Amino acid sequence: MELSYIFIGIVSGVASGLFGIGGGMIIVPFMLTIGFSSHHAIAISVFQMMFSSVFGSFINYKKKNLNLKDGVLVGIGGLFGASFSGVIVRMFSDVALTGAFLCLSIIFFLKYAFDVKNVVNQTQRNELQKRIILVGAGAVTGVFAISLGIGGGLLIAPILGYMLGFDSKKVVPISLFFVVFASFSGTISFISSGVINKDIINAGITVGISSMIGVIIGIKIIEKMQLKAHKKVLLSVYLLSIILTFIGLLRKLEILNF
């Protein structure tokens, strides 16, 4: 089991470095397939995000890829929004959460697979408007993303791209930095709600430390990867997540017994 945690941690870390995500699109369905409930799978995912996001953001900052000012504003919004995640998780059943995660995965997969793009808003924003959008995007993303254990990078990128016209290279480091705040707030919320226990913490630490290795690999890859290749890898991650989550949902509905 420990080797499985290490492997999935490295894979999720690579995804974090490549796409600015917390790795939940990989970790949650994997944890579901090995028998964790949705609540605990999400808790492990959110807890380990603190490792990969802090480490990855530090590397991005050192490489001057991260706009710290914009990142802090988005992070503050995420800190506020994610504080409600523990309550949201306790409000819904295991099957409902798994189904919601599956629907979200399918939506993003179709969006990228069929090249559905947000139209960049070319309207010039003043500094106050920009700050409000950054904080607001973080807050909205924090509420929903952390509750599903996916960090938020996959949700926040289209928002910033549409509202502020940020390109992908600028969005990825900000998205990962956002996860620092959101995952910390989400973890506190889960602990106070009784979702996180000792076993979840132990699993999260193993996955989280392993993810730091993957983050280094992911950041190095994205610096050299062409845009088309980047998109193909992203679609592969989405497809894997959809398949594993669908299997997990079928098991919880007792349609599959393996």
XYZ file of C-alpha atoms in Angstrom:
258
model
C 0.000 0.000 0.000
C 2.843 2.399 0.835
C 4.354 1.873 -2.627
C 0.973 2.647 -4.172
C 0.793 5.908 -2.218
C 4.308 6.858 -3.325
C 3.544 6.126 -6.968
C 0.296 8.070 -7.018
C 2.001 10.922 -5.156
C 4.698 11.223 -7.818
C 2.146 11.074 -10.638
C -0.059 13.717 -9.008
C 3.004 15.891 -8.363
C 3.896 15.810 -12.045
C 0.318 16.882 -12.829
C 0.603 19.717 -10.291
C 3.764 21.040 -11.884
C 2.411 20.685 -15.414
C -1.093 22.056 -14.992
C -1.141 24.077 -11.759
C -3.579 21.651 -10.123
C -3.587 20.015 -6.720
C -3.554 16.508 -8.156
C -7.034 15.576 -6.976
C -8.183 14.606 -10.465
C -5.749 11.699 -10.101
C -5.694 11.017 -6.357
C -9.444 10.993 -5.641
C -10.403 8.357 -8.238
C -7.334 6.267 -7.309
C -8.299 6.295 -3.636
C -11.863 5.376 -4.571
C -10.666 2.318 -6.491
C -8.708 0.988 -3.494
C -11.685 1.259 -1.150
C -11.669 4.723 0.465
C -14.964 6.565 0.807
C -15.396 9.760 -1.217
C -15.127 11.809 1.966
C -11.779 10.255 2.934
C -10.466 10.210 -0.649
C -11.160 13.930 -0.902
C -9.596 14.559 2.519
C -6.368 12.749 1.544
C -6.250 14.682 -1.712
C -6.709 18.072 -0.049
C -4.235 17.310 2.748
C -1.442 16.261 0.366
C -2.004 19.365 -1.762
C -0.273 21.447 0.887
C 2.993 19.648 0.122
C 2.922 19.842 -3.681
C 1.503 23.372 -3.898
C 3.942 24.973 -1.422
C 6.930 23.240 -2.949
C 5.841 23.918 -6.539
C 5.054 27.570 -5.839
C 8.472 28.044 -4.235
C 10.144 26.675 -7.373
C 7.968 28.838 -9.658
C 8.808 31.914 -7.591
C 12.523 31.208 -7.734
C 12.249 30.799 -11.514
C 10.291 34.088 -11.701
C 7.277 32.310 -13.209
C 4.902 33.390 -10.425
C 3.294 36.828 -10.137
C 3.195 36.868 -6.342
C 0.896 39.900 -6.098
C -1.842 38.324 -8.236
C -1.291 34.956 -6.570
C -1.845 36.352 -3.075
C -5.128 38.005 -4.087
C -6.441 34.772 -5.594
C -5.150 32.865 -2.568
C -6.973 35.114 -0.109
C -10.215 34.431 -1.954
C -9.468 30.712 -1.921
C -8.723 30.782 1.800
C -12.171 32.213 2.458
C -14.079 29.990 0.030
C -12.406 26.738 1.059
C -13.247 27.334 4.712
C -16.780 26.134 3.895
C -15.611 22.901 2.230
C -15.818 20.690 5.311
C -19.450 21.652 5.853
C -20.286 21.003 2.187
C -18.666 17.552 2.263
C -20.711 16.553 5.315
C -23.947 17.713 3.647
C -23.766 15.224 0.760
C -23.648 11.428 0.601
C -20.705 9.361 -0.598
C -22.464 8.505 -3.877
C -23.522 12.120 -4.468
C -19.977 13.405 -4.042
C -18.587 10.734 -6.359
C -21.246 11.541 -8.947
C -20.521 15.268 -8.717
C -16.814 14.652 -9.161
C -17.493 12.457 -12.217
C -19.729 15.101 -13.810
C -17.116 17.788 -13.236
C -14.423 15.606 -14.814
C -16.566 14.919 -17.899
C -17.358 18.614 -18.353
C -13.684 19.591 -18.332
C -12.737 16.689 -20.592
C -15.321 17.664 -23.221
C -14.315 21.306 -22.941
C -10.688 20.612 -23.821
C -11.265 17.648 -26.159
C -13.520 19.680 -28.446
C -11.430 22.831 -28.063
C -14.227 24.901 -26.528
C -12.491 28.128 -25.597
C -13.537 31.015 -23.413
C -13.609 34.279 -25.295
C -11.015 36.549 -23.766
C -12.542 39.711 -22.451
C -10.548 42.487 -24.046
C -12.077 45.208 -21.868
C -9.423 47.077 -19.966
C -9.749 46.553 -16.237
C -8.622 49.100 -13.699
C -6.588 47.918 -10.722
C -9.572 47.748 -8.361
C -11.626 45.678 -10.812
C -8.701 43.345 -11.347
C -8.278 42.811 -7.607
C -11.987 42.125 -7.122
C -11.940 39.570 -9.951
C -8.840 37.846 -8.574
C -10.248 37.573 -5.036
C -13.701 36.625 -6.308
C -12.328 33.918 -8.606
C -10.385 32.461 -5.703
C -13.407 32.484 -3.388
C -15.808 30.851 -5.844
C -13.255 28.245 -6.875
C -12.336 27.518 -3.254
C -15.910 26.705 -2.256
C -16.511 24.124 -4.965
C -13.074 22.804 -5.876
C -11.807 21.896 -2.415
C -15.154 20.281 -1.582
C -14.481 17.908 -4.491
C -10.825 17.483 -3.572
C -9.394 18.842 -6.824
C -7.513 21.906 -5.639
C -9.054 24.370 -8.072
C -6.409 24.852 -10.730
C -8.677 23.337 -13.354
C -11.503 25.707 -12.458
C -9.640 28.923 -11.846
C -7.720 28.940 -15.151
C -10.788 29.504 -17.391
C -12.088 32.208 -15.046
C -8.873 34.221 -15.154
C -8.459 33.571 -18.870
C -11.930 34.933 -19.648
C -12.126 37.786 -17.164
C -8.549 39.038 -17.345
C -7.130 37.490 -20.509
C -4.310 35.625 -18.735
C -2.440 33.144 -20.935
C -1.763 29.547 -19.833
C 1.831 30.131 -18.776
C 0.711 32.885 -16.447
C -2.297 30.980 -15.125
C -0.506 27.722 -14.180
C 1.783 29.207 -11.452
C -1.083 31.332 -10.061
C -3.384 28.299 -9.999
C -0.823 26.245 -8.094
C -0.200 29.107 -5.655
C -3.961 29.347 -5.109
C -3.928 25.705 -4.033
C -1.549 26.604 -1.160
C -4.216 28.760 0.475
C -7.233 26.666 -0.482
C -5.733 23.338 0.628
C -4.657 24.781 3.990
C -8.118 26.220 4.639
C -9.789 23.055 3.360
C -7.667 20.846 5.618
C -8.564 22.911 8.684
C -12.235 22.736 7.710
C -12.074 18.956 7.253
C -10.353 18.477 10.624
C -12.933 20.595 12.432
C -15.714 18.651 10.700
C -14.241 15.304 11.749
C -13.512 14.113 8.204
C -9.722 13.868 8.684
C -8.378 11.320 11.174
C -4.971 9.817 11.961
C -5.062 7.276 9.111
C -5.974 9.971 6.598
C -3.112 12.169 7.820
C -0.604 9.314 7.496
C -1.750 8.526 3.960
C -1.762 12.220 3.058
C 1.790 12.721 4.311
C 3.102 9.774 2.274
C 1.340 10.945 -0.880
C 2.296 14.574 -0.235
C 6.020 14.000 0.249
C 6.107 11.798 -2.847
C 4.288 14.484 -4.840
C 7.166 16.901 -4.250
C 9.370 14.690 -6.419
C 6.738 14.780 -9.143
C 6.444 18.569 -8.953
C 10.107 18.987 -9.855
C 9.630 16.724 -12.858
C 6.420 18.468 -13.932
C 7.879 21.979 -13.839
C 10.903 20.880 -15.872
C 8.640 19.213 -18.445
C 6.348 22.216 -18.916
C 9.322 24.481 -19.611
C 10.216 22.352 -22.631
C 6.812 21.050 -23.755
C 5.035 22.303 -26.855
C 1.454 23.552 -26.462
C -0.111 20.721 -28.519
C 1.745 18.064 -26.543
C 0.705 19.758 -23.295
C -2.953 19.552 -24.303
C -2.709 15.848 -25.210
C -1.223 15.000 -21.818
C -3.920 17.031 -20.066
C -6.653 15.172 -21.939
C -5.056 11.861 -20.936
C -5.165 12.903 -17.270
C -8.843 13.837 -17.573
C -9.709 10.569 -19.320
C -7.918 8.497 -16.671
C -9.735 10.383 -13.934
C -13.116 9.820 -15.607
C -12.544 6.085 -16.030
C -11.364 5.527 -12.445
C -14.116 7.673 -10.955
C -16.771 5.877 -13.017
C -15.491 2.522 -11.767
C -15.552 3.834 -8.191
C -19.132 5.060 -8.597
C -20.290 1.717 -10.003
C -18.732 -0.045 -7.011
C -20.486 2.240 -4.561
C -23.787 1.584 -6.342
C -22.963 -2.139 -6.049
C -23.158 -2.563 -9.812
C -19.536 -3.760 -9.820
C -18.171 -5.977 -7.051
C -14.427 -6.083 -7.792
